[in-house]
Tab-separated table of C-alpha atoms and ligand atoms in Angstrom:
chain	number	residue	atom	x	y	z
A	1	UNK	CA	0.003	-0.016	-0.006
A	2	UNK	CA	1.356	3.395	-0.817
A	3	UNK	CA	1.750	5.690	2.125
A	4	UNK	CA	-0.064	8.982	1.779
A	5	UNK	CA	0.377	12.157	3.794
A	6	UNK	CA	-2.426	14.641	4.366
A	7	UNK	CA	-2.414	17.968	6.143
A	8	UNK	CA	-5.272	19.581	8.099
A	9	UNK	CA	-4.977	23.352	8.423
A	10	UNK	CA	-7.381	24.663	11.085
A	11	UNK	CA	-8.619	28.201	10.461
A	12	UNK	CA	-12.028	28.234	12.087
A	13	UNK	CA	-11.144	30.412	15.084
A	14	UNK	CA	-12.538	33.875	15.750
A	15	UNK	CA	-9.251	35.587	16.528
A	16	UNK	CA	-10.723	37.377	19.513
A	17	UNK	CA	-7.393	38.337	21.069
A	18	UNK	CA	-6.204	39.942	17.848
A	19	UNK	CA	-9.445	41.922	17.346
A	20	UNK	CA	-9.674	43.774	14.034
A	21	UNK	CA	-12.533	43.869	11.524
A	22	UNK	CA	-12.050	40.351	10.195
A	23	UNK	CA	-10.836	37.056	11.706
A	24	UNK	CA	-7.038	37.216	12.037
A	25	UNK	CA	-6.331	34.356	9.588
A	26	UNK	CA	-7.662	36.563	6.736
A	27	UNK	CA	-5.812	39.702	7.792
A	28	UNK	CA	-2.615	40.544	5.958
A	29	UNK	CA	0.640	39.455	7.451
A	30	UNK	CA	3.838	39.645	5.420
A	31	UNK	CA	1.885	41.166	2.559
A	32	UNK	CA	-0.850	38.506	2.167
A	33	UNK	CA	-3.746	36.982	4.099
A	34	UNK	CA	-2.271	34.953	6.951
A	35	UNK	CA	-3.931	31.684	5.935
A	36	UNK	CA	-2.096	31.612	2.555
A	37	UNK	CA	1.530	30.886	3.445
A	38	UNK	CA	0.603	27.880	5.591
A	39	UNK	CA	-1.600	26.421	2.904
A	40	UNK	CA	1.072	27.069	0.315
A	41	UNK	CA	3.786	25.444	2.395
A	42	UNK	CA	1.825	22.152	2.420
A	43	UNK	CA	0.551	22.414	-1.166
A	44	UNK	CA	4.068	22.914	-2.470
A	45	UNK	CA	5.651	20.157	-0.328
A	46	UNK	CA	6.521	17.131	-2.481
A	47	UNK	CA	5.509	14.602	0.179
A	48	UNK	CA	2.129	16.112	1.073
A	49	UNK	CA	-0.639	14.568	-1.065
A	50	UNK	CA	-3.739	16.384	0.215
A	51	UNK	CA	-4.445	19.632	2.059
A	52	UNK	CA	-7.682	19.931	4.003
A	53	UNK	CA	-8.605	23.423	5.270
A	54	UNK	CA	-11.135	23.860	8.095
A	55	UNK	CA	-12.949	27.231	8.255
A	56	UNK	CA	-15.711	28.934	10.223
A	57	UNK	CA	-19.122	28.716	8.566
A	58	UNK	CA	-19.770	32.265	7.413
A	59	UNK	CA	-16.130	33.016	6.539
A	60	UNK	CA	-16.506	31.539	3.028
A	61	UNK	CA	-16.176	34.889	1.238
A	62	UNK	CA	-12.996	35.851	3.190
A	63	UNK	CA	-11.677	32.350	2.466
A	64	UNK	CA	-12.435	32.500	-1.235
A	65	UNK	CA	-10.873	35.943	-1.608
A	66	UNK	CA	-7.704	34.747	0.141
A	67	UNK	CA	-7.268	31.411	-1.618
A	68	UNK	CA	-8.973	31.610	-5.051
A	69	UNK	CA	-5.699	31.169	-6.937
A	70	UNK	CA	-4.246	28.266	-4.891
A	71	UNK	CA	-4.373	25.045	-6.890
A	72	UNK	CA	-5.304	21.543	-5.723
A	73	UNK	CA	-6.844	22.681	-2.432
A	74	UNK	CA	-9.561	20.435	-0.999
A	75	UNK	CA	-12.911	22.208	-0.503
A	76	UNK	CA	-12.924	23.611	3.063
A	77	UNK	CA	-15.033	21.917	5.718
A	78	UNK	CA	-16.769	23.803	8.567
A	79	UNK	CA	-15.028	23.800	11.953
A	80	UNK	CA	-16.505	23.706	15.439
A	81	UNK	CA	-16.694	25.788	18.606
A	82	UNK	CA	-13.252	24.696	19.858
A	83	UNK	CA	-9.941	24.081	18.126
A	84	UNK	CA	-10.331	20.426	19.060
A	85	UNK	CA	-13.740	20.243	17.343
A	86	UNK	CA	-12.309	21.928	14.250
A	87	UNK	CA	-9.428	19.443	14.056
A	88	UNK	CA	-11.903	16.567	14.438
A	89	UNK	CA	-13.978	17.947	11.523
A	90	UNK	CA	-10.876	18.022	9.351
A	91	UNK	CA	-9.925	14.461	10.329
A	92	UNK	CA	-13.457	13.203	9.592
A	93	UNK	CA	-13.294	14.858	6.201
A	94	UNK	CA	-10.057	12.979	5.524
A	95	UNK	CA	-11.342	9.615	6.765
A	96	UNK	CA	-12.682	8.423	3.358
A	97	UNK	CA	-9.190	9.096	1.830
A	98	UNK	CA	-7.518	7.064	4.626
A	99	UNK	CA	-4.088	8.744	4.566
A	100	UNK	CA	-1.388	6.951	6.517
A	101	UNK	CA	-0.066	10.112	8.112
A	102	UNK	CA	-1.671	13.447	8.960
A	103	UNK	CA	-0.042	16.770	9.784
A	104	UNK	CA	-2.223	19.101	11.869
A	105	UNK	CA	-1.352	22.769	11.628
A	106	UNK	CA	-2.728	26.121	12.815
A	107	UNK	CA	-3.402	28.692	10.129
A	108	UNK	CA	-2.160	31.202	12.758
A	109	UNK	CA	1.401	29.946	12.223
A	110	UNK	CA	2.228	31.300	8.757
A	111	UNK	CA	6.029	31.215	9.015
A	112	UNK	CA	6.740	27.454	8.912
A	113	UNK	CA	9.361	26.268	6.441
A	114	UNK	CA	9.443	23.317	4.108
A	115	UNK	CA	12.348	21.925	6.160
A	116	UNK	CA	10.065	21.810	9.256
A	117	UNK	CA	7.497	19.817	7.260
A	118	UNK	CA	10.310	17.441	6.192
A	119	UNK	CA	11.271	16.872	9.822
A	120	UNK	CA	7.650	16.386	10.830
A	121	UNK	CA	7.052	13.734	8.220
A	122	UNK	CA	10.279	11.882	9.095
A	123	UNK	CA	9.427	11.957	12.846
A	124	UNK	CA	5.801	10.932	12.182
A	125	UNK	CA	6.866	7.937	10.114
A	126	UNK	CA	9.295	6.902	12.821
A	127	UNK	CA	7.189	7.265	15.989
A	128	UNK	CA	3.542	7.599	14.851
A	129	UNK	CA	3.024	10.711	17.030
A	130	UNK	CA	5.415	13.656	17.019
A	131	UNK	CA	5.428	17.413	17.746
A	132	UNK	CA	7.843	20.224	17.027
A	133	UNK	CA	9.416	21.724	20.138
A	134	UNK	CA	11.952	24.504	20.775
A	135	UNK	CA	14.200	24.794	23.804
A	136	UNK	CA	13.292	27.364	26.458
A	137	UNK	CA	15.830	30.163	26.858
A	138	UNK	CA	14.190	31.829	29.879
A	139	UNK	CA	14.003	30.521	33.416
A	140	UNK	CA	10.509	29.191	34.028
A	141	UNK	CA	8.880	29.119	37.461
A	142	UNK	CA	5.575	27.637	38.572
A	143	UNK	CA	3.598	29.927	40.939
A	144	UNK	CA	0.895	29.275	43.508
A	145	UNK	CA	-2.467	31.030	44.018
A	146	UNK	CA	-0.771	33.910	45.856
A	147	UNK	CA	1.624	34.554	42.965
A	148	UNK	CA	4.461	33.114	45.094
A	149	UNK	CA	7.025	30.928	43.423
A	150	UNK	CA	6.157	27.332	44.042
A	151	UNK	CA	8.976	25.748	42.031
A	152	UNK	CA	11.782	26.636	39.619
A	153	UNK	CA	11.472	24.207	36.709
A	154	UNK	CA	14.449	22.541	35.064
A	155	UNK	CA	14.383	24.354	31.737
A	156	UNK	CA	16.635	21.732	30.115
A	157	UNK	CA	13.605	19.416	30.215
A	158	UNK	CA	11.130	22.004	28.833
A	159	UNK	CA	10.064	22.488	25.208
A	160	UNK	CA	7.698	25.031	23.706
A	161	UNK	CA	5.411	23.035	21.444
A	162	UNK	CA	4.296	24.182	17.998
A	163	UNK	CA	2.476	22.822	15.012
A	164	UNK	CA	2.500	20.991	12.577
A	165	UNK	CA	1.942	18.002	14.875
A	166	UNK	CA	2.041	14.728	13.044
A	167	UNK	CA	0.273	11.419	13.723
A	168	UNK	CA	-0.530	8.044	12.227
A	169	UNK	CA	-3.971	8.919	10.859
A	170	UNK	CA	-6.058	6.318	12.660
A	171	UNK	CA	-4.267	6.863	15.998
A	172	UNK	CA	-5.306	10.496	16.171
A	173	UNK	CA	-8.731	10.011	14.541
A	174	UNK	CA	-9.611	7.360	17.208
A	175	UNK	CA	-8.313	9.555	20.029
A	176	UNK	CA	-10.466	12.466	18.786
A	177	UNK	CA	-13.548	10.259	18.412
A	178	UNK	CA	-13.191	8.805	21.874
A	179	UNK	CA	-12.690	12.186	23.538
A	180	UNK	CA	-15.705	13.614	21.722
A	181	UNK	CA	-17.841	10.641	22.731
A	182	UNK	CA	-16.940	11.348	26.344
A	183	UNK	CA	-17.647	15.032	25.994
A	184	UNK	CA	-13.985	15.974	26.622
A	185	UNK	CA	-13.476	19.122	24.587
A	186	UNK	CA	-10.709	21.013	26.365
A	187	UNK	CA	-7.494	19.595	24.958
A	188	UNK	CA	-5.344	22.506	23.732
A	189	UNK	CA	-3.328	20.534	21.255
A	190	UNK	CA	-3.567	17.230	19.481
A	191	UNK	CA	-0.574	15.713	21.235
A	192	UNK	CA	-2.426	16.116	24.529
A	193	UNK	CA	-5.224	14.004	23.049
A	194	UNK	CA	-2.762	11.354	21.908
A	195	UNK	CA	-1.140	11.350	25.367
A	196	UNK	CA	-4.597	11.031	27.000
A	197	UNK	CA	-5.318	8.076	24.718
A	198	UNK	CA	-2.137	6.375	25.983
A	199	UNK	CA	0.256	6.999	23.084
A	200	UNK	CA	3.864	8.112	23.440
A	201	UNK	CA	4.603	11.356	21.643
A	202	UNK	CA	8.073	12.221	20.370
A	203	UNK	CA	9.480	15.765	20.022
A	204	UNK	CA	11.463	16.882	17.005
A	205	UNK	CA	13.262	20.207	16.511
A	206	UNK	CA	10.839	23.075	15.948
A	207	UNK	CA	11.610	26.535	14.483
A	208	UNK	CA	11.955	29.693	16.474
A	209	UNK	CA	10.516	31.644	13.565
A	210	UNK	CA	7.387	29.453	13.498
A	211	UNK	CA	5.544	31.705	15.944
A	212	UNK	CA	1.769	31.785	16.462
A	213	UNK	CA	0.208	35.104	15.532
A	214	UNK	CA	-2.222	35.814	18.367
A	215	UNK	CA	-2.285	39.524	19.165
A	216	UNK	CA	-1.939	42.745	17.237
A	217	UNK	CA	1.647	42.935	18.488
A	218	UNK	CA	2.300	39.610	16.796
A	219	UNK	CA	1.070	41.084	13.517
A	220	UNK	CA	3.601	43.892	13.852
A	221	UNK	CA	6.352	41.408	14.687
A	222	UNK	CA	5.316	39.271	11.671
A	223	UNK	CA	5.763	42.274	9.441
A	224	UNK	CA	9.282	42.864	10.766
A	225	UNK	CA	10.150	39.208	10.326
A	226	UNK	CA	8.945	39.345	6.760
A	227	UNK	CA	10.908	42.477	5.956
A	228	UNK	CA	14.015	40.940	7.501
A	229	UNK	CA	13.729	38.111	4.976
A	230	UNK	CA	13.435	40.660	2.139
A	231	UNK	CA	16.904	41.954	2.855
A	232	UNK	CA	18.144	42.039	-0.735
A	233	UNK	CA	17.349	45.711	-1.435
A	234	UNK	CA	17.696	46.618	-5.148
A	235	UNK	CA	17.565	50.002	-6.838
A	236	UNK	CA	16.907	50.117	-10.571
A	237	UNK	CA	16.803	53.087	-12.918
A	238	UNK	CA	14.918	53.610	-16.164
A	239	UNK	CA	15.029	56.247	-18.879
A	240	UNK	CA	12.823	56.827	-21.926
A	241	UNK	CA	12.151	59.389	-24.613
A	242	UNK	CA	9.237	59.761	-26.965
A	243	UNK	CA	8.905	62.394	-29.674
A	244	UNK	CA	5.773	64.441	-30.190
A	245	UNK	CA	3.694	63.497	-33.221
A	246	UNK	CA	0.271	64.372	-34.560
A	247	UNK	CA	-2.544	63.760	-32.138
A	248	UNK	CA	-4.905	65.268	-29.585
A	249	UNK	CA	-3.719	63.639	-26.362
A	250	UNK	CA	-0.776	62.040	-24.649
A	251	UNK	CA	-0.726	59.022	-22.276
A	252	UNK	CA	1.426	59.892	-19.289
A	253	UNK	CA	1.648	57.878	-16.095
A	254	UNK	CA	-1.334	55.827	-17.196
A	255	UNK	CA	-3.482	58.977	-17.492
A	256	UNK	CA	-4.912	60.392	-20.719
A	257	UNK	CA	-4.156	64.094	-21.012
A	258	UNK	CA	-5.718	66.229	-23.748
A	259	UNK	CA	-2.963	68.013	-25.678
A	260	UNK	CA	-2.321	69.723	-29.026
A	261	UNK	CA	0.129	66.938	-29.950
A	262	UNK	CA	0.381	63.198	-29.380
A	263	UNK	CA	3.455	61.042	-28.689
A	264	UNK	CA	4.915	58.805	-31.341
A	265	UNK	CA	5.800	55.180	-30.625
A	266	UNK	CA	4.964	51.595	-31.105
A	267	UNK	CA	2.683	51.191	-28.021
A	268	UNK	CA	0.624	54.030	-26.517
A	269	UNK	CA	4.025	55.797	-25.989
A	270	UNK	CA	3.530	56.351	-22.237
A	271	UNK	CA	7.070	57.494	-21.606
A	272	UNK	CA	6.607	57.605	-17.769
A	273	UNK	CA	5.358	54.045	-17.514
A	274	UNK	CA	8.111	52.855	-19.835
A	275	UNK	CA	10.784	54.378	-17.613
A	276	UNK	CA	9.171	52.771	-14.567
A	277	UNK	CA	9.068	49.352	-16.237
A	278	UNK	CA	12.775	49.633	-17.079
A	279	UNK	CA	13.537	50.704	-13.509
A	280	UNK	CA	11.782	47.598	-12.118
A	281	UNK	CA	13.387	45.280	-14.664
A	282	UNK	CA	16.729	46.920	-13.890
A	283	UNK	CA	16.357	46.230	-10.151
A	284	UNK	CA	15.490	42.609	-11.002
A	285	UNK	CA	18.366	42.441	-13.521
A	286	UNK	CA	15.873	40.869	-15.938
A	287	UNK	CA	16.566	42.694	-19.179
A	288	UNK	CA	14.612	45.724	-20.348
A	289	UNK	CA	11.262	46.595	-21.788
A	290	UNK	CA	12.455	45.990	-25.342
A	291	UNK	CA	13.664	42.467	-24.559
A	292	UNK	CA	10.284	41.470	-23.157
A	293	UNK	CA	8.095	43.457	-25.573
A	294	UNK	CA	10.140	43.831	-28.816
A	295	UNK	CA	8.959	46.844	-30.898
A	296	UNK	CA	9.274	44.615	-33.941
A	297	UNK	CA	6.550	42.359	-32.631
A	298	UNK	CA	3.165	43.482	-34.061
A	299	UNK	CA	1.261	42.153	-31.022
A	300	UNK	CA	2.479	45.125	-28.941
A	301	UNK	CA	1.363	47.737	-31.510
A	302	UNK	CA	-0.818	50.404	-29.916
A	303	UNK	CA	-0.959	48.439	-26.680
A	304	UNK	CA	-1.714	50.148	-23.338
A	305	UNK	CA	1.613	50.459	-21.495
A	306	UNK	CA	-0.222	49.475	-18.291
A	307	UNK	CA	0.273	45.923	-19.514
A	308	UNK	CA	4.048	46.379	-19.411
A	309	UNK	CA	3.990	47.760	-15.864
A	310	UNK	CA	1.636	44.985	-14.698
A	311	UNK	CA	4.024	42.453	-16.200
A	312	UNK	CA	7.093	43.920	-14.447
A	313	UNK	CA	5.233	44.059	-11.135
A	314	UNK	CA	4.201	40.448	-11.546
A	315	UNK	CA	7.865	39.524	-12.113
A	316	UNK	CA	8.659	40.997	-8.704
A	317	UNK	CA	5.882	38.965	-7.100
A	318	UNK	CA	7.126	35.852	-8.907
A	319	UNK	CA	10.485	36.385	-7.136
A	320	UNK	CA	8.554	36.628	-3.834
A	321	UNK	CA	9.677	40.243	-3.488
A	322	UNK	CA	7.947	43.575	-2.973
A	323	UNK	CA	8.058	46.961	-4.712
A	324	UNK	CA	9.001	49.303	-1.873
A	325	UNK	CA	8.896	52.519	-3.886
A	326	UNK	CA	8.482	53.898	-7.420
A	327	UNK	CA	9.663	57.396	-8.371
A	328	UNK	CA	9.426	58.976	-11.781
A	329	UNK	CA	10.494	62.406	-13.103
A	330	UNK	CA	8.871	63.718	-16.294
A	331	UNK	CA	10.719	66.403	-18.289
A	332	UNK	CA	8.694	68.530	-20.713
A	333	UNK	CA	7.560	72.128	-21.326
A	334	UNK	CA	4.002	71.042	-22.082
A	335	UNK	CA	1.603	69.524	-21.149
A	336	UNK	CA	1.586	70.637	-17.531
A	337	UNK	CA	1.952	67.578	-15.315
A	338	UNK	CA	1.084	68.999	-11.888
A	339	UNK	CA	-2.726	68.955	-12.342
A	340	UNK	CA	-2.530	65.254	-13.179
A	341	UNK	CA	0.099	64.212	-10.598
A	342	UNK	CA	-2.302	62.599	-8.123
A	343	UNK	CA	-4.265	60.824	-10.848
A	344	UNK	CA	-0.943	59.368	-12.192
A	345	UNK	CA	0.178	58.287	-8.702
A	346	UNK	CA	-3.144	56.559	-8.124
A	347	UNK	CA	-3.045	54.839	-11.490
A	348	UNK	CA	0.596	53.688	-11.153
A	349	UNK	CA	-0.124	52.376	-7.633
A	350	UNK	CA	-3.162	50.479	-8.831
A	351	UNK	CA	-1.308	48.859	-11.747
A	352	UNK	CA	1.706	47.917	-9.618
A	353	UNK	CA	-0.474	46.751	-6.750
A	354	UNK	CA	1.170	48.951	-4.099
A	355	UNK	CA	-0.113	51.744	-1.822
A	356	UNK	CA	-0.212	55.191	-3.401
A	357	UNK	CA	2.062	56.504	-0.647
A	358	UNK	CA	4.809	54.402	-2.306
A	359	UNK	CA	4.566	56.186	-5.655
A	360	UNK	CA	6.089	59.598	-6.497
A	361	UNK	CA	5.538	61.574	-9.714
A	362	UNK	CA	7.615	64.670	-10.279
A	363	UNK	CA	7.906	66.988	-13.218
A	364	UNK	CA	10.172	69.704	-14.467
A	365	UNK	CA	10.845	71.715	-17.620
A	366	UNK	CA	14.341	71.871	-19.047
A	367	UNK	CA	14.323	75.677	-19.098
A	368	UNK	CA	13.586	75.716	-22.855
A	369	UNK	CA	16.971	74.010	-23.408
A	370	UNK	CA	17.523	70.986	-25.585
A	371	UNK	CA	14.942	68.863	-27.397
A	372	UNK	CA	12.529	68.916	-24.482
A	373	UNK	CA	12.929	72.702	-24.286
A	374	UNK	CA	12.130	72.932	-28.001
A	375	UNK	CA	8.973	70.882	-27.307
A	376	UNK	CA	10.123	68.076	-29.581
A	377	UNK	CA	9.424	65.333	-27.105
A	378	UNK	CA	9.132	64.135	-23.493
A	379	UNK	CA	11.731	62.480	-21.298
A	380	UNK	CA	11.021	60.311	-18.253
A	381	UNK	CA	13.527	59.027	-15.661
A	382	UNK	CA	12.490	56.563	-13.011
A	383	UNK	CA	13.825	54.782	-9.941
A	384	UNK	CA	12.399	51.579	-8.513
A	385	UNK	CA	13.296	50.277	-5.046
A	386	UNK	CA	12.608	46.595	-4.606
A	387	UNK	CA	13.054	44.249	-1.672
A	388	UNK	CA	13.771	40.599	-2.655
A	389	UNK	CA	14.430	37.542	-0.502
A	390	UNK	CA	18.171	37.305	0.116
A	391	UNK	CA	20.016	34.941	-2.228
A	392	UNK	CA	23.704	34.504	-2.660
A	393	UNK	CA	23.452	34.714	-6.444
B	1	CTP	N1	-9.200	27.312	15.599
B	1	CTP	C1	-10.203	26.594	14.910
B	1	CTP	N2	-11.402	26.447	15.485
B	1	CTP	C2	-11.703	26.983	16.697
B	1	CTP	C3	-10.726	27.712	17.366
B	1	CTP	C4	-9.456	27.861	16.835
B	1	CTP	O1	-9.974	26.103	13.826
B	1	CTP	N3	-12.934	26.875	17.184
B	1	CTP	C5	-7.917	27.478	14.945
B	1	CTP	C6	-7.536	28.970	14.698
B	1	CTP	O2	-8.147	29.427	13.500
B	1	CTP	C7	-6.037	28.959	14.689
B	1	CTP	C8	-5.677	27.771	15.586
B	1	CTP	O3	-6.907	27.031	15.799
B	1	CTP	O4	-5.533	28.706	13.390
B	1	CTP	C9	-5.074	28.254	16.903
B	1	CTP	O5	-6.054	29.020	17.623
B	1	CTP	P1	-5.855	30.478	18.142
B	1	CTP	O6	-4.526	30.972	17.794
B	1	CTP	O7	-6.350	30.519	19.550
B	1	CTP	O8	-6.870	31.292	17.192
B	1	CTP	P2	-8.300	31.885	17.519
B	1	CTP	O9	-9.051	30.925	18.316
B	1	CTP	O10	-8.865	32.306	16.233
B	1	CTP	O11	-7.907	33.190	18.395
B	1	CTP	P3	-8.517	33.606	19.819
B	1	CTP	O12	-8.303	32.473	20.718
B	1	CTP	O13	-7.749	34.826	20.147
B	1	CTP	O14	-9.989	33.896	19.558
B	2	MG	MG1	-8.322	30.325	20.333
């Protein structure tokens, strides 16, 4: 019989301690809804065959919005009033598939790595019940009802326990069923259930970064952790020129501006967007606009330059990076840019998928000097600041 590995990701909690206007698992952490990275970690792991999410009935629209583009995800099943009930719902949903091993993970731990899943599967296959644990750095004391120290614990024997916890599937399913039948609903993790059912549980090395996001403070810490990973800061520059031609408007920064002349070029000749695209591609060291959209290729004729900027922004996301800032300077005598500055910033931000506060549009004349001064064309210069995951390459 082939051995199959399933993962249950529980996300049916209410996130009361975190507050906010939606349950915490759908709030953004590290630039995306918290539930996504955990689901992705299991979906992309070569040894995990099936990923079963458990959500709160009524959260379907949040869930769909957060996960619509994730492939091969099992339809979510409704959770229960306690974490334990939610895990049981996930296990029951898996029962017909009869996996040999199941990993049980909290959606509120978005920072787990593939290496942790590797270790979980190895430990689960070896002992049938295993949990990740990290050593305790602080001294830990037990106190009594009067807040007096009752005992100083031997921290060498203590471990802080995380998820994913891993079990032989039937072992943990039976433990959950027996506890539920007896009305025992207060186990705080699945290992406690396995222990209660008489099984020995082994501990493998956890990850200090695999923290549970519980409070608003944790969200702030999560953001810092994420930014620390995006430590490869890149600056790219872009430059473009288009000559005036016959026409009644120009496209500039994604905005149509009525003008006595148009701009000549193969696409819509949006010189500002072209400079921004080259700045982003420059920071990625992935060629330039011409190498991705050759002017000799008829499919790009007359095309909206928004497409080019959307493409470059997608390349950043494909590298798991973020656009930290976009800055463009437009040089021309006419048209006047200032009245359109905010519309351009809003448009560029929308196309790049970043907040408008991270987009700057500036303009200047060249004091009637040179070809811009003679109103023969428009120049744009741009700078893109990107943050990418650190890599030695
Ligand atoms: N969980 C669940 N069903 C419940 C309660 C919790 O699936 N009835 C899930 C949560 O969504 C979370 C994990 O169990 O992924 C750990 O729970 P916790 O961090 O306590 O999350 P919440 O219960 O949502 O938060 P709070 O206790 O602050 O309300
Ligand atoms: Mg809870």
